[in-house]
PDB file of C-alpha atoms in Angstrom:
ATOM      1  CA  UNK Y   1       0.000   0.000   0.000  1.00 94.00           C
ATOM      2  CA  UNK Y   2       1.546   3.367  -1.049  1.00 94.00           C
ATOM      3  CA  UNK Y   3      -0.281   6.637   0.461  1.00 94.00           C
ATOM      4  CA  UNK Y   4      -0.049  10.098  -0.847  1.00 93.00           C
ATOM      5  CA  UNK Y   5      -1.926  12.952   0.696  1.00 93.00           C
ATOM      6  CA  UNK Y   6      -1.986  16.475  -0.561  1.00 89.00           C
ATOM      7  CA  UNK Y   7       1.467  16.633  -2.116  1.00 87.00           C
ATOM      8  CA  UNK Y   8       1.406  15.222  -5.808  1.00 89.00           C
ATOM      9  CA  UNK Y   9       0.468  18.846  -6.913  1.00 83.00           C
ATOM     10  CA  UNK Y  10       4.199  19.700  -6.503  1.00 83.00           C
ATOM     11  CA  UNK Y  11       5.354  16.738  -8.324  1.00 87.00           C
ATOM     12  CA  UNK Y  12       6.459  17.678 -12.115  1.00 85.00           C
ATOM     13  CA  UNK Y  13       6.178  14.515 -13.495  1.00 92.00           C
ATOM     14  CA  UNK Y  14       3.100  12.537 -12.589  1.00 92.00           C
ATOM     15  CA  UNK Y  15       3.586  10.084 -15.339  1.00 95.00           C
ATOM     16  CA  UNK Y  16       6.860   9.145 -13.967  1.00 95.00           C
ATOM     17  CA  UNK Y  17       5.896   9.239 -10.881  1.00 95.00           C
ATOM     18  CA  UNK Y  18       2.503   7.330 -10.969  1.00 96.00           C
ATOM     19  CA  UNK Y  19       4.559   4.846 -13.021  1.00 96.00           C
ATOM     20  CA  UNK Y  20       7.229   4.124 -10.324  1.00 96.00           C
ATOM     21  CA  UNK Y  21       4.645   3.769  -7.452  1.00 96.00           C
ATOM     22  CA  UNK Y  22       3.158   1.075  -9.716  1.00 96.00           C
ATOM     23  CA  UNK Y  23       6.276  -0.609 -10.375  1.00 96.00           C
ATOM     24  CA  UNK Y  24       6.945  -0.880  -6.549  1.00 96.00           C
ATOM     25  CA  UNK Y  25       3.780  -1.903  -5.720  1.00 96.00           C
ATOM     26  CA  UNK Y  26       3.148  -5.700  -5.002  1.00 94.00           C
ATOM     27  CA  UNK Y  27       0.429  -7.589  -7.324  1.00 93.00           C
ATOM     28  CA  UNK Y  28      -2.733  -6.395  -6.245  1.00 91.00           C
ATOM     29  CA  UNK Y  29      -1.581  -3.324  -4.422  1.00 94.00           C
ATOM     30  CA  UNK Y  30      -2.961  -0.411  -3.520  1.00 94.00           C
ATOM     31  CA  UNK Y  31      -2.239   3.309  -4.341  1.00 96.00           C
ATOM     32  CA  UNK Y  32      -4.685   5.712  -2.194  1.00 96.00           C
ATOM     33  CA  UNK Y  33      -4.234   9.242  -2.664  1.00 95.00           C
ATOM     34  CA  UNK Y  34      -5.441  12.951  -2.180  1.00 95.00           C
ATOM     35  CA  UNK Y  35      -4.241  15.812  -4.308  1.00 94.00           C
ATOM     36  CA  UNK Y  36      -5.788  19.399  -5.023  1.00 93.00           C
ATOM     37  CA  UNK Y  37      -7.227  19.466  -8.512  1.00 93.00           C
ATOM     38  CA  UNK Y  38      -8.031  22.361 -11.161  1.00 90.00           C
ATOM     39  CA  UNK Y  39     -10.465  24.413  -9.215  1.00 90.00           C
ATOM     40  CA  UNK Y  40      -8.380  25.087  -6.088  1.00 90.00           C
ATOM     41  CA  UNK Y  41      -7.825  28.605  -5.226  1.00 90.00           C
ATOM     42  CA  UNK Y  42     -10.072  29.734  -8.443  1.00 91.00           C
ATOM     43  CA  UNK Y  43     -10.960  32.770  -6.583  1.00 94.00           C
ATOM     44  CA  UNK Y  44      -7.433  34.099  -6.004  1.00 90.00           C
ATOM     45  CA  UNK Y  45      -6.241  33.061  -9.653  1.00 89.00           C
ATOM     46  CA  UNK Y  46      -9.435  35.111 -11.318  1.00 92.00           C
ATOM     47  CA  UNK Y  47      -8.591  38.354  -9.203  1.00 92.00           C
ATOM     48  CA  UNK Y  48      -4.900  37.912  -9.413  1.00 89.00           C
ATOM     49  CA  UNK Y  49      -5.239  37.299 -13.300  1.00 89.00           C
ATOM     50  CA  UNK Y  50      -8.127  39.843 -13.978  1.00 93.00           C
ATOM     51  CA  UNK Y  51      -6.018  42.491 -11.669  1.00 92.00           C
ATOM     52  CA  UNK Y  52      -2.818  42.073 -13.695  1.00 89.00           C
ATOM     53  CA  UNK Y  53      -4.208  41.891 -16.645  1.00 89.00           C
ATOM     54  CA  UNK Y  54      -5.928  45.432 -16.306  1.00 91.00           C
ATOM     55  CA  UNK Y  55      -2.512  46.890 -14.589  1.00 88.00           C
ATOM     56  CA  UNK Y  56       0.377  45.210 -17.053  1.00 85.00           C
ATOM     57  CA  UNK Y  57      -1.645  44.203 -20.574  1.00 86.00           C
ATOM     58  CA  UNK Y  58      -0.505  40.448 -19.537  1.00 83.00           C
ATOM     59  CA  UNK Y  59      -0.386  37.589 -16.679  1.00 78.00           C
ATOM     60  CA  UNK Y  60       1.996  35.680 -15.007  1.00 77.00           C
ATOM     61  CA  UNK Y  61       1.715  32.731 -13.413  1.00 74.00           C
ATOM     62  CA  UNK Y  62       1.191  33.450  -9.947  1.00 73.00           C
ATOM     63  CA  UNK Y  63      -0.635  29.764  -9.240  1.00 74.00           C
ATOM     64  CA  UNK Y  64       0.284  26.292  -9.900  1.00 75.00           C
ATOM     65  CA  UNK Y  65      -0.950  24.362 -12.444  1.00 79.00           C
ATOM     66  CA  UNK Y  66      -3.539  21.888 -10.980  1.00 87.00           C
ATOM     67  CA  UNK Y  67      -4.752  18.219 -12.539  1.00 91.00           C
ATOM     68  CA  UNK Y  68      -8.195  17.628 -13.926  1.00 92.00           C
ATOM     69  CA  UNK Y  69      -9.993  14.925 -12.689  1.00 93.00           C
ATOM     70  CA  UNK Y  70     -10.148  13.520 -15.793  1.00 93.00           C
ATOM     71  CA  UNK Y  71      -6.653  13.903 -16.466  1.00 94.00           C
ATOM     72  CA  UNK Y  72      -5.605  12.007 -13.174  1.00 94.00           C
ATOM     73  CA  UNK Y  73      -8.161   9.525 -14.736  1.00 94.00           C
ATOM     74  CA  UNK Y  74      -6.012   9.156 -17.238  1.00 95.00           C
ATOM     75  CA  UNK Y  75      -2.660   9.153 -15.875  1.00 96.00           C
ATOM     76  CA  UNK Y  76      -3.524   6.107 -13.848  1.00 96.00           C
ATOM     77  CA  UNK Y  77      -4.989   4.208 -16.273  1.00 95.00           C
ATOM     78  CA  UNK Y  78      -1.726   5.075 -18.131  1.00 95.00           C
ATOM     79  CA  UNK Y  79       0.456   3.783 -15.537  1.00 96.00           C
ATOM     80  CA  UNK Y  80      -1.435   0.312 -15.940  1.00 95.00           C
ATOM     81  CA  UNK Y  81      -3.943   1.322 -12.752  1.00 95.00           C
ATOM     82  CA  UNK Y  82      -6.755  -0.780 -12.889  1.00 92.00           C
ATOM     83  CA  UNK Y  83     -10.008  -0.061 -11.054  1.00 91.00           C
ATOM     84  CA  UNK Y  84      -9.423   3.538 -10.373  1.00 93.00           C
ATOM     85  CA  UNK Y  85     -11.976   5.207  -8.648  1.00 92.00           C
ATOM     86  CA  UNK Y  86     -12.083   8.890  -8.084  1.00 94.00           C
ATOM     87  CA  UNK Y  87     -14.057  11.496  -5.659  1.00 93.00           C
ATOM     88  CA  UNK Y  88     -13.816  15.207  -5.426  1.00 93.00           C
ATOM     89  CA  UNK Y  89     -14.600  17.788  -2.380  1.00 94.00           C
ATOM     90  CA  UNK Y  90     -14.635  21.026  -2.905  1.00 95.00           C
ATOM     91  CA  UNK Y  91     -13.335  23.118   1.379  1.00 95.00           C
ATOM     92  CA  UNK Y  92     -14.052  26.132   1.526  1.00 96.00           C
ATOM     93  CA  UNK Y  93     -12.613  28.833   3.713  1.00 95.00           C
ATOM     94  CA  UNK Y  94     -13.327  32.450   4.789  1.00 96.00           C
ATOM     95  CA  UNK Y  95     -11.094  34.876   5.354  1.00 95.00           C
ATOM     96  CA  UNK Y  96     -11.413  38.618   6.656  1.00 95.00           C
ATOM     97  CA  UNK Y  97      -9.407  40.174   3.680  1.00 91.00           C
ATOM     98  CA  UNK Y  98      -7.012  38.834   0.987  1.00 90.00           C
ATOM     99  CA  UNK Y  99      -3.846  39.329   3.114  1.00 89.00           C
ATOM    100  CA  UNK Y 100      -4.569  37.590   5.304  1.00 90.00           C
ATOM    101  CA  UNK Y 101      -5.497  34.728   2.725  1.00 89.00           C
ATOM    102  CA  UNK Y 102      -2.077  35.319   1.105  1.00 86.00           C
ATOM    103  CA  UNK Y 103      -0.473  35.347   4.374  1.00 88.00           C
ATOM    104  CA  UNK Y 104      -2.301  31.850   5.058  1.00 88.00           C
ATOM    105  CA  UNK Y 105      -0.839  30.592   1.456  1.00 82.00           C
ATOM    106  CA  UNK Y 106       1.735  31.083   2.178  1.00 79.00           C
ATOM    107  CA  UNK Y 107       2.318  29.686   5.769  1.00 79.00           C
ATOM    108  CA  UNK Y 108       0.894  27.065   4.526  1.00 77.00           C
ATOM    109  CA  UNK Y 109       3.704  27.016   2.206  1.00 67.00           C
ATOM    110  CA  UNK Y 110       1.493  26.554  -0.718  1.00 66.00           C
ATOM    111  CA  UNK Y 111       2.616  30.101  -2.619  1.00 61.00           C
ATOM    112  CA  UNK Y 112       3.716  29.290  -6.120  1.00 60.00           C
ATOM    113  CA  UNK Y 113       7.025  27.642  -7.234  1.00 54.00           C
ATOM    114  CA  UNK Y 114       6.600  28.286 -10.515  1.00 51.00           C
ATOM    115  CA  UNK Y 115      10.763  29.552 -11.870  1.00 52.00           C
ATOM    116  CA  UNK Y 116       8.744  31.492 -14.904  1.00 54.00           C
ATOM    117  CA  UNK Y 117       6.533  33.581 -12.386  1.00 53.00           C
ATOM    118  CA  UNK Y 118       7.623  36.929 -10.935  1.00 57.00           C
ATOM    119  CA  UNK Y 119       8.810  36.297  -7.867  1.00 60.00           C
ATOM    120  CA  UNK Y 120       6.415  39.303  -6.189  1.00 71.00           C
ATOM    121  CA  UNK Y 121       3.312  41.306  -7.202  1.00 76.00           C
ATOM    122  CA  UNK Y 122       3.151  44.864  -7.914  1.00 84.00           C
ATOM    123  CA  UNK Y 123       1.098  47.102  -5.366  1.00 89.00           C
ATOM    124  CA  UNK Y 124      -1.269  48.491  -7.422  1.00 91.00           C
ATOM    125  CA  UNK Y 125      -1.797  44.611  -8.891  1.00 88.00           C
ATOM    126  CA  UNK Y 126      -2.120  43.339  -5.558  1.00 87.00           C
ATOM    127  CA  UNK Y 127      -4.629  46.604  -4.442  1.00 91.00           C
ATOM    128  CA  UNK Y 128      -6.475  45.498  -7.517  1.00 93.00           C
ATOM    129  CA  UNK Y 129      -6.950  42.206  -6.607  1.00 91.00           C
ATOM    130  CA  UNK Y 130      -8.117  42.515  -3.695  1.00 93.00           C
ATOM    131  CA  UNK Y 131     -11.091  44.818  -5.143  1.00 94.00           C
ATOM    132  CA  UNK Y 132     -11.830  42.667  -7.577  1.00 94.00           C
ATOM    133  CA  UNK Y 133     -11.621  39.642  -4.795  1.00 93.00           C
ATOM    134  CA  UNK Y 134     -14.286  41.541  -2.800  1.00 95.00           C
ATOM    135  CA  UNK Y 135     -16.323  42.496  -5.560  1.00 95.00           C
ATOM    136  CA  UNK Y 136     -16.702  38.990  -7.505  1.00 95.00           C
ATOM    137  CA  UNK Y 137     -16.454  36.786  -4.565  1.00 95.00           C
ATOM    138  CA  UNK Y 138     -17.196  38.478  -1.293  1.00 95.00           C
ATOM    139  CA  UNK Y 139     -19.556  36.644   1.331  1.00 96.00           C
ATOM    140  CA  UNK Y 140     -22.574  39.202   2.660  1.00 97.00           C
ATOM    141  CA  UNK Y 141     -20.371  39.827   5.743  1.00 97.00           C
ATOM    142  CA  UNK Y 142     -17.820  41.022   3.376  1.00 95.00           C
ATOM    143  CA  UNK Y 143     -15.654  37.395   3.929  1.00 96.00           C
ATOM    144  CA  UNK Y 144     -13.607  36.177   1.489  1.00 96.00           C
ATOM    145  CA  UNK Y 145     -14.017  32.527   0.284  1.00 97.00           C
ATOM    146  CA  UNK Y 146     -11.505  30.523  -1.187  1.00 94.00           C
ATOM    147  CA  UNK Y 147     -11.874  26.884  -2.117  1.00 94.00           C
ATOM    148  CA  UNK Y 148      -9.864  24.162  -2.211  1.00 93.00           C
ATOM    149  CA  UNK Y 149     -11.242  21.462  -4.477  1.00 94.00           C
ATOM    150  CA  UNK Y 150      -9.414  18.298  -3.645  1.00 94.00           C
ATOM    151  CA  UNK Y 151      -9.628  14.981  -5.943  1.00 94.00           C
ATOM    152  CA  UNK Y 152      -9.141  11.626  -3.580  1.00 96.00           C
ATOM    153  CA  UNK Y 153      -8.593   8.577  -5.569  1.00 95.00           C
ATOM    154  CA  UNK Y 154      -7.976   4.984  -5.420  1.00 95.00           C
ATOM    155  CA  UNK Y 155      -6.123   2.596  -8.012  1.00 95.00           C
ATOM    156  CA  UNK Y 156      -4.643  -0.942  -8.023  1.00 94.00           C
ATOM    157  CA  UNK Y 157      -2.145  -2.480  -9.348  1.00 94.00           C
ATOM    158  CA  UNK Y 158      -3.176  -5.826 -11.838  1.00 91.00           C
ATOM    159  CA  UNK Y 159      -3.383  -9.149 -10.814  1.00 89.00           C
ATOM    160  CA  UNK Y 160      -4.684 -12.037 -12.035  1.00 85.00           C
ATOM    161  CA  UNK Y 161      -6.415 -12.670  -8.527  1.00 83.00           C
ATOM    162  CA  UNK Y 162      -8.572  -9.687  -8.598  1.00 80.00           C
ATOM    163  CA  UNK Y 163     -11.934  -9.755  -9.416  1.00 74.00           C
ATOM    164  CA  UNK Y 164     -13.153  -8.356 -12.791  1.00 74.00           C
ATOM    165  CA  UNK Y 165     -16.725  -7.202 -13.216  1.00 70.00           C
ATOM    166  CA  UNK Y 166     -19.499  -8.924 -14.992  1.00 76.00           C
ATOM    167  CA  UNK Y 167     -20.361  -8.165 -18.327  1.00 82.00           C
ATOM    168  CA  UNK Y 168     -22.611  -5.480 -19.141  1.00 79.00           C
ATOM    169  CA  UNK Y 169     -26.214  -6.944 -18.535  1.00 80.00           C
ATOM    170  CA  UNK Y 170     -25.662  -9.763 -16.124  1.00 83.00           C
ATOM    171  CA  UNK Y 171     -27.202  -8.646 -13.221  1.00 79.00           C
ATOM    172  CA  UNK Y 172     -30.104 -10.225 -11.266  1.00 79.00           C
ATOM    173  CA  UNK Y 173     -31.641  -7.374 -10.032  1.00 72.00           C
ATOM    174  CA  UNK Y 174     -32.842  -3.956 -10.500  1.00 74.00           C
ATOM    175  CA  UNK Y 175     -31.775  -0.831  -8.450  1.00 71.00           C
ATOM    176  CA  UNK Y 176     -35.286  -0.684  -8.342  1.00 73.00           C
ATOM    177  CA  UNK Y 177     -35.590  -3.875  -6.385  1.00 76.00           C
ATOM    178  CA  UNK Y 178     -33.104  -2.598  -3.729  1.00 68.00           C
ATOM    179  CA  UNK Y 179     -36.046  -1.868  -0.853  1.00 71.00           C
ATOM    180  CA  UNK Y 180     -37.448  -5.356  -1.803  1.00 74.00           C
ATOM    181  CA  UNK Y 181     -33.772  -6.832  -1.358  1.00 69.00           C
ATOM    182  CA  UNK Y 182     -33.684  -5.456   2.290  1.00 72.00           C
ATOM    183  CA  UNK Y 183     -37.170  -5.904   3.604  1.00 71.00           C
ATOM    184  CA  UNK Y 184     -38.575  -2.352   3.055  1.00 68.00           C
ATOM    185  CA  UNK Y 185     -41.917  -1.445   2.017  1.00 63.00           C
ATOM    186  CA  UNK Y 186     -41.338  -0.419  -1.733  1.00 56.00           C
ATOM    187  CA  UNK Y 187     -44.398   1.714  -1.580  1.00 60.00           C
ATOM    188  CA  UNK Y 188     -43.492   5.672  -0.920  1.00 57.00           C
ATOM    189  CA  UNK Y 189     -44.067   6.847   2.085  1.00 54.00           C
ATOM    190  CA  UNK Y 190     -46.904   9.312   0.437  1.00 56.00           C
ATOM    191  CA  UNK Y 191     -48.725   6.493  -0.392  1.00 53.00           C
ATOM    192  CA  UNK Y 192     -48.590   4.528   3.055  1.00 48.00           C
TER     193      UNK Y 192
END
């Protein structure tokens, strides 16, 4: 069993890496996992991006890049995953002002490592941003959200011990059936 939480967004090759963790892993092992995905931090990239954009005629990247779910769906499979299985979550917190959110960042040591990006923001960017923040985003006691949307998944490495699901059509029973299956009274509960 190999266990990654809330990391692989600063890994810079995935496929590599997805690839050795499968190569490790024992027939039948498991690889369970958390990572922030593609909408984390939207809030802060819009105003940031928006705010630049007005100040400068262009953006830098301020943010990491974040996966997709569908593109983690993908890089598994690639790595010879089998039976992936993915969630998402979306946390949101509140904050009283956006420096204190970029304070929070980065204590959190989640500011951006990008080598391309500036390595600060101009004041009248950052003054900007913080309008725009309040004005797009801003809770009605003037808050500021910012969510984290996190992707959890689950993939296995290939065996020829594991089960493998039944063709399409070979069940014995309906969803429907379900209350039936457990003793319930399949009537609603308008009609009882």
């Amino acid at each position: 069993m190999i266990i990654s939480n809330l990391w692989l967004h600063w890994v810079n090759n995935l496929p590599g890496l997805f690839k050795e963790v499968e190569r490790v892993l024992t027939p039948d092992g498991v690889f369970i996992g958390s990572m922030f995905a593609a909408e984390t931090v939207y809030q802060l990239r819009v105003s940031l991006q928006q705010a630049e954009l007005e100040r400068t005629g262009g953006i830098a990247p301020h943010i990491s890049p974040f996966v997709t779910p569908a593109d983690l769906g993908s890089l598994l499979n690639g790595a010879r995953f089998c039976m992936i299985t993915l969630d998402s979550e979306d946390i949101t917190i509140t904050y009283p002002d956006l420096y204190f959110l970029m304070r929070d960042i980065q204590g959190m040591a989640e500011n951006g490592c990008l080598t391309s990006s500036p390595s600060s923001l101009r004041r009248d960017v950052l003054t900007g941003a913080a309008a725009l923040y309040h004005d797009l985003y801003a809770n009605p006691d003037n808050s500021l959200p910012l969510t984290f949307n996190i992707l959890y998944f689950i993939a296995w490495k290939q065996s020829a011990v594991q089960g493998k699901p039944k063709p399409r059509g070979s069940q014995t029973a309906s969803i429907a059936d379900l209350g039936k299956m457990f003793g319930e009274d399949p009537k609603p509960a308008s009609e009882s």
